[in-house]
Tab-separated table of C-alpha atoms in Angstrom:
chain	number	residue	atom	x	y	z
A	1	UNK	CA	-45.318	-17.664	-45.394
A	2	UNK	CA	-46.549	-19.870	-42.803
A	3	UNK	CA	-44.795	-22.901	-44.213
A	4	UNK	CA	-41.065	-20.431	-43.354
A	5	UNK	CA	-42.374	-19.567	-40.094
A	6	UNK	CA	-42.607	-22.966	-39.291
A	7	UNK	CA	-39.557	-23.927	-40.795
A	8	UNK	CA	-37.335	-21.181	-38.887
A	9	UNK	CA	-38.838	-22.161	-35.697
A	10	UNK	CA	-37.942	-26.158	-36.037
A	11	UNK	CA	-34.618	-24.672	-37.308
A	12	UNK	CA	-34.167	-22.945	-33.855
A	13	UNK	CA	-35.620	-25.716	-31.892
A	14	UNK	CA	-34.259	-28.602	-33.060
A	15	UNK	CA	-30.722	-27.135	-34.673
A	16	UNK	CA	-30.010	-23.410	-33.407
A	17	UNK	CA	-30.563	-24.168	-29.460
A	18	UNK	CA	-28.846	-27.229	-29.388
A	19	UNK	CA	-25.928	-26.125	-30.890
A	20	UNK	CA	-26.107	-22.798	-28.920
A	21	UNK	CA	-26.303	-24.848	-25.573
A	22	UNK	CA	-23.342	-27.011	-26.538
A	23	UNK	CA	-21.341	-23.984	-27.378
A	24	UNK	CA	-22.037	-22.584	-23.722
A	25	UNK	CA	-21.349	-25.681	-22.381
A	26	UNK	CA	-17.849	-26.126	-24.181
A	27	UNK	CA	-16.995	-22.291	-23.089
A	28	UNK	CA	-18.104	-22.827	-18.954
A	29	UNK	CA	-16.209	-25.981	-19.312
A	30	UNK	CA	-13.173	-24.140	-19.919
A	31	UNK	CA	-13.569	-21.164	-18.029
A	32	UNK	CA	-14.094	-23.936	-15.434
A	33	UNK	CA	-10.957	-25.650	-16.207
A	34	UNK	CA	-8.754	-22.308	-15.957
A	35	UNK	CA	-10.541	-21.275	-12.587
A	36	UNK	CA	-9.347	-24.400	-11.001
A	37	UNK	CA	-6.021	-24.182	-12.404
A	38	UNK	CA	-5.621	-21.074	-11.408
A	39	UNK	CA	-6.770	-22.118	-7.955
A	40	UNK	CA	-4.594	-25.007	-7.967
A	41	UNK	CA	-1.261	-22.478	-8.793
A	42	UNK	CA	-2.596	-20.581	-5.943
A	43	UNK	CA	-2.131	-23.241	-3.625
A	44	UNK	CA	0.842	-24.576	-4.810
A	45	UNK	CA	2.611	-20.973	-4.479
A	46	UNK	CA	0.740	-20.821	-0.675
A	47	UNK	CA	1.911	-23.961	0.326
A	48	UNK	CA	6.115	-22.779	-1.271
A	49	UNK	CA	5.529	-19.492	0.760
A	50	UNK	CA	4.937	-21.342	3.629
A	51	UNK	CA	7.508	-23.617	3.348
A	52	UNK	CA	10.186	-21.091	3.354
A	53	UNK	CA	8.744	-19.007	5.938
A	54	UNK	CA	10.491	-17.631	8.695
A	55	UNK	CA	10.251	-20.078	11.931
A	56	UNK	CA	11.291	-19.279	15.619
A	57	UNK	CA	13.891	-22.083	14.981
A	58	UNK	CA	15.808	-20.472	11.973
A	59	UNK	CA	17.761	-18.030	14.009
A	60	UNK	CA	16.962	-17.051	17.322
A	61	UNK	CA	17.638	-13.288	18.635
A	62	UNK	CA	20.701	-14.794	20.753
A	63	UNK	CA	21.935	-16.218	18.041
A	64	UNK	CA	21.747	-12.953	15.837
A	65	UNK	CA	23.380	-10.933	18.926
A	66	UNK	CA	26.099	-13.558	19.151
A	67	UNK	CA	26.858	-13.607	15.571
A	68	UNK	CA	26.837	-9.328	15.700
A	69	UNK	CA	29.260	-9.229	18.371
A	70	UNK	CA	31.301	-11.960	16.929
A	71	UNK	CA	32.257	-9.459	13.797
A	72	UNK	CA	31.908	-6.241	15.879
A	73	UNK	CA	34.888	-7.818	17.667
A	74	UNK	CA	36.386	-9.006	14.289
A	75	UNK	CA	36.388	-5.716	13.140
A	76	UNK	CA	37.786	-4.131	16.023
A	77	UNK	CA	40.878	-6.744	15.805
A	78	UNK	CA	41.506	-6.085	12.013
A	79	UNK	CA	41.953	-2.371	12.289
A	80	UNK	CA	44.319	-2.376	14.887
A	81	UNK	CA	46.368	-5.084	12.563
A	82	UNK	CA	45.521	-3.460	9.497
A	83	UNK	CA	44.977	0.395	10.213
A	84	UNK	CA	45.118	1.638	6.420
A	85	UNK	CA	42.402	-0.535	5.347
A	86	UNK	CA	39.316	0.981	7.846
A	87	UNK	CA	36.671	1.109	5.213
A	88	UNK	CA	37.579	-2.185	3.079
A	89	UNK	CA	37.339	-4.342	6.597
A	90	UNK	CA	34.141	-2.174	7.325
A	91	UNK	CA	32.497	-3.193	4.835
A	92	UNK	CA	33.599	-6.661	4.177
A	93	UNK	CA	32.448	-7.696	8.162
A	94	UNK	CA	28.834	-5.647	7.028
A	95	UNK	CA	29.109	-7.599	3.683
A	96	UNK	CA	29.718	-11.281	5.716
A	97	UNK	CA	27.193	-10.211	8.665
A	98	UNK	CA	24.370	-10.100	6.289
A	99	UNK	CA	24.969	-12.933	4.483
A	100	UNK	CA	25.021	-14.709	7.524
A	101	UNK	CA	22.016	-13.489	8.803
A	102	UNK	CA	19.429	-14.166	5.455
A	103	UNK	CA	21.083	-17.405	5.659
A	104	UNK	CA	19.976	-17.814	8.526
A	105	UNK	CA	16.611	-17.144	7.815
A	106	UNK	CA	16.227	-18.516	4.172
A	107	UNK	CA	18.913	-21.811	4.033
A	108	UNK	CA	17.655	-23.162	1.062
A	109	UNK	CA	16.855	-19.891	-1.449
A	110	UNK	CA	19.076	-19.417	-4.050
A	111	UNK	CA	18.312	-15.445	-3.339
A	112	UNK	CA	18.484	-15.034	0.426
A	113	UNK	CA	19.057	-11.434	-0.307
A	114	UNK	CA	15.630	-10.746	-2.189
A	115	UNK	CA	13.168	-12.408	-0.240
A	116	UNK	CA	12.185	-9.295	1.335
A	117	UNK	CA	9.312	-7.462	-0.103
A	118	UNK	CA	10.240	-3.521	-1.838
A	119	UNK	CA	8.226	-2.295	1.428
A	120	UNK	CA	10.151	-4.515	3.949
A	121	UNK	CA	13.731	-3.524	2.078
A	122	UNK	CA	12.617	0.529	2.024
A	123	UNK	CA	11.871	0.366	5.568
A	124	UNK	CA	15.231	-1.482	6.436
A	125	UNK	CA	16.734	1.311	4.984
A	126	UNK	CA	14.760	3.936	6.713
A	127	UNK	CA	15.526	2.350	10.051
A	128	UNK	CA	19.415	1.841	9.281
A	129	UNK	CA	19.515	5.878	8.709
A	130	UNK	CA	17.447	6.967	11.445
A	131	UNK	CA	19.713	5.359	13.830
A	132	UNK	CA	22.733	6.512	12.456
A	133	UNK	CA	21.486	9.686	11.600
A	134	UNK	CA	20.714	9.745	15.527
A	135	UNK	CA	24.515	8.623	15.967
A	136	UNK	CA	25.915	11.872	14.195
A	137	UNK	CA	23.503	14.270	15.779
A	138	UNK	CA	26.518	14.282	18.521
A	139	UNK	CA	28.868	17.328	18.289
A	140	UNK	CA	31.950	16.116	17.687
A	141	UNK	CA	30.405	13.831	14.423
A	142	UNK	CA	28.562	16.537	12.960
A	143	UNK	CA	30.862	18.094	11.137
A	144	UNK	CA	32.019	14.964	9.738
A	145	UNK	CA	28.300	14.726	7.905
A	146	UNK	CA	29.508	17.542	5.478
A	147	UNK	CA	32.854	15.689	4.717
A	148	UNK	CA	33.151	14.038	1.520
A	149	UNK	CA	34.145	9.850	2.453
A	150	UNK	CA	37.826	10.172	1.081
A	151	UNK	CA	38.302	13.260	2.866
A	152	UNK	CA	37.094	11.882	6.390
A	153	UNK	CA	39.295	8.753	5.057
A	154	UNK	CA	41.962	10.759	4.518
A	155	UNK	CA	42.122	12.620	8.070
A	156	UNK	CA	42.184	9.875	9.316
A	157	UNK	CA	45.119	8.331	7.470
A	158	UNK	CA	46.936	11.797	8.774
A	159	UNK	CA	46.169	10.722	12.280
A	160	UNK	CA	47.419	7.333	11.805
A	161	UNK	CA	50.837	8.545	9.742
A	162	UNK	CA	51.267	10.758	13.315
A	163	UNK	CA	51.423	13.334	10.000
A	164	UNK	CA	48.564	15.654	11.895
A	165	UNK	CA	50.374	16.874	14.620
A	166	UNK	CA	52.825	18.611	12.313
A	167	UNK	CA	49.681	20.830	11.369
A	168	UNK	CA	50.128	22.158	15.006
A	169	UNK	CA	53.364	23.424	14.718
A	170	UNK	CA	52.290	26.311	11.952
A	171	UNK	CA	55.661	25.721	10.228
A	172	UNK	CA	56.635	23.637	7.403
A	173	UNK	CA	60.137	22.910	8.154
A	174	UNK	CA	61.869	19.583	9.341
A	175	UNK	CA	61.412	19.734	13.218
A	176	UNK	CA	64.830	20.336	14.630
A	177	UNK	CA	66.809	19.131	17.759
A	178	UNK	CA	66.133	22.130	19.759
A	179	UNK	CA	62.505	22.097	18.832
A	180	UNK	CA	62.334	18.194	19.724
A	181	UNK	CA	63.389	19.285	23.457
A	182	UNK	CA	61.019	22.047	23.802
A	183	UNK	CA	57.960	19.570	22.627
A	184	UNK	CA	59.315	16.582	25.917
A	185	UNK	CA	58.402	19.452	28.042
A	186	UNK	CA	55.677	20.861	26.611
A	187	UNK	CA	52.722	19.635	27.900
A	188	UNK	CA	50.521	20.695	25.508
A	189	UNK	CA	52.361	18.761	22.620
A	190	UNK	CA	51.888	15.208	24.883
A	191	UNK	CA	48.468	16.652	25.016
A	192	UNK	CA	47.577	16.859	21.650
A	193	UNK	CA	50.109	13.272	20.731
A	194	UNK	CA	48.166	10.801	23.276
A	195	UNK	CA	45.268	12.729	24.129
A	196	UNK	CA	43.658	14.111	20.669
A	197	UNK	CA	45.859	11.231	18.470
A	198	UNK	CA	44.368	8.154	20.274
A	199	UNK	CA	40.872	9.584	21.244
A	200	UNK	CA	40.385	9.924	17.323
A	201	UNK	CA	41.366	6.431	16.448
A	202	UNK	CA	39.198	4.924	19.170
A	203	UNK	CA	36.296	7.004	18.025
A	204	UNK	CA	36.660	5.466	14.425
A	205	UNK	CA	37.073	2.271	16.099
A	206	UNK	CA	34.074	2.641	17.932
A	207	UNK	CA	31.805	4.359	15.244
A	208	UNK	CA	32.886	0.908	12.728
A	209	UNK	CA	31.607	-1.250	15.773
A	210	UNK	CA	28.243	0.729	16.152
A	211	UNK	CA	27.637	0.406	12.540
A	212	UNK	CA	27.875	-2.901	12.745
A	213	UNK	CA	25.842	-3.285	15.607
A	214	UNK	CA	22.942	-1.210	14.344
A	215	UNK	CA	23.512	-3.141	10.679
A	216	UNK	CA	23.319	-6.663	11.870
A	217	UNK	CA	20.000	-5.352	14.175
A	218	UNK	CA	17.982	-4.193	11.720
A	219	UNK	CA	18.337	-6.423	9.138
A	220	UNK	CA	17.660	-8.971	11.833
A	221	UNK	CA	14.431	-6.866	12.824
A	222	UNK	CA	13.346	-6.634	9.228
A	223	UNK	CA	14.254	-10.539	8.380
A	224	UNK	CA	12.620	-12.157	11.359
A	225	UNK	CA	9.185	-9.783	11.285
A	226	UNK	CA	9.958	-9.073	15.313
A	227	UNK	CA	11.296	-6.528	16.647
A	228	UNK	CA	15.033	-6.791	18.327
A	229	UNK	CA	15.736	-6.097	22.019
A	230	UNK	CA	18.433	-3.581	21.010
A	231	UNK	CA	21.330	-3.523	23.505
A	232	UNK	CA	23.408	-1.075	21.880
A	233	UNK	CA	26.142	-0.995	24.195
A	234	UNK	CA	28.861	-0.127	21.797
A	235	UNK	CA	26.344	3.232	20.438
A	236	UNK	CA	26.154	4.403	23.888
A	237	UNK	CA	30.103	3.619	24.685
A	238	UNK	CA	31.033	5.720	21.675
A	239	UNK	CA	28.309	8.588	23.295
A	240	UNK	CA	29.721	8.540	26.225
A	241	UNK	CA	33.576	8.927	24.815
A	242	UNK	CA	32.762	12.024	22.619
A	243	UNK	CA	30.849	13.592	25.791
A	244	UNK	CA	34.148	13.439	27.795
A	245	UNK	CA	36.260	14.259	24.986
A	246	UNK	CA	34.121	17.375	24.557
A	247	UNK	CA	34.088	18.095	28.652
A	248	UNK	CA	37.895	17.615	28.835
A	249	UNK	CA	38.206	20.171	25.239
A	250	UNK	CA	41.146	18.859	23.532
A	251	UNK	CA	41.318	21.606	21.183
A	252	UNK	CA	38.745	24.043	21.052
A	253	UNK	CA	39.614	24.940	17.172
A	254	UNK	CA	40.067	21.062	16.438
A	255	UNK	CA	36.807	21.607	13.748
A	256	UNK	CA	38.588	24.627	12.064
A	257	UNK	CA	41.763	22.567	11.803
A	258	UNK	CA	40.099	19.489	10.428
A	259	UNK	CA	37.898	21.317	7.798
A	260	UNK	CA	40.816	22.586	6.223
């Protein structure tokens, strides 16, 4: 019995440990190996991040302000050329803005678009609607928020085609010679023709350009991890239009008559 004792103990001593050390030496070696791997991919992605990291030289807040105005203006030219295609040239200068901007920012990505993080992109969106939803808090745009797109769209092909004022005359029939007369002295036909007519073009005109304008700032806010000096002179121009077309009360059932 003594003879096994002894036996199992040189077994442990001289065979068992050994090869029990050497097996815990071959599995730190390779947990070793993997930690510094790992560590070494670590660095490697650091060092990409900061490579393509955004740098005060990549495009400057007067740059982004120039390039904003550049297609608020480019839209503004369009839709007088091109009056039946308002949402098409919308969204092709938002579409060309952007692109420009993340370009800007990220040159050399093959994905400008998704180098934002989900939180960065969810909050771009939040700020986008919070200013516009501040936009059509205004009295004369409020009633457009219940209007489907294609019917806004559509009132305001009406207004183009001159085809709205006909609504005014509560008649369907061809407007005759002796009716023609009557409207060159009524004044409140010319009223309603150059007054109501044009002030509802250069509101759409002027809501396209301060969707632009609040667009092109926030993505530039969101892209360039600084906040933007906001100027938004063409938000407060389009204010200040609907405030004196509501003082001067063009038509006081104009929201009945477009809701219809």
């Amino acid at each position: 019995m003594k003879n096994i004792l002894d036996g199992f103990i040189h077994f442990l001593i001289n065979k068992f440990f050994p090869l029990l050390h050497y097996f815990f030496g071959f599995i730190t070696g390779i947990i070793f190996c993997i930690l510094f791997y790992f560590l070494f991919f670590l660095k490697r992605i650091k060092n990409e991040i900061q490579k393509s990291s955004v740098t005060e030289t990549n495009l400057t807040q007067k740059e982004a302000k120039i390039l904003i105005k550049k297609f608020s203006d480019k839209f503004k030219t369009e839709i007088k050329i091109n009056k039946d295609e308002y949402m098409d040239i919308l969204l092709n200068n938002l579409k060309i803005l952007s692109y420009e901007i993340v370009v800007g920012f990220y040159p050399n990505s093959p994905y400008p678009y998704f180098e934002l993080t989900i939180e960065e992109s969810l909050l771009l969106f939040k700020y986008i609607n919070k200013r516009l939803d501040k936009l059509f808090e205004n009295r004369i745009l409020k009633f457009f928020r219940h209007m489907t797109l294609r019917k806004i769209f559509v009132l305001r092909k009406m207004f183009i085609e001159k085809s709205i004022i006909k609504r005014y005359q509560k008649t369907k029939k061809k407007i005759n010679t002796f009716s023609n007369v009557i409207n060159l002295v009524n004044p409140f036909y010319w009223f309603k023709k150059l007054v109501l007519e044009q002030s509802m073009q250069i509101i759409f005109s002027k809501l396209g350009e301060s969707i632009i304008i609040i667009f092109g700032e926030e993505m530039y806010k969101i892209y360039s991890k600084k906040m933007f000096s906001y100027q938004e002179t063409s938000e407060k121009d389009l204010i200040k239009l609907l405030k004196e077309i509501e003082l001067k009360n063009i038509d006081p059932n104009i929201e009945n008559n477009l809701n219809k």
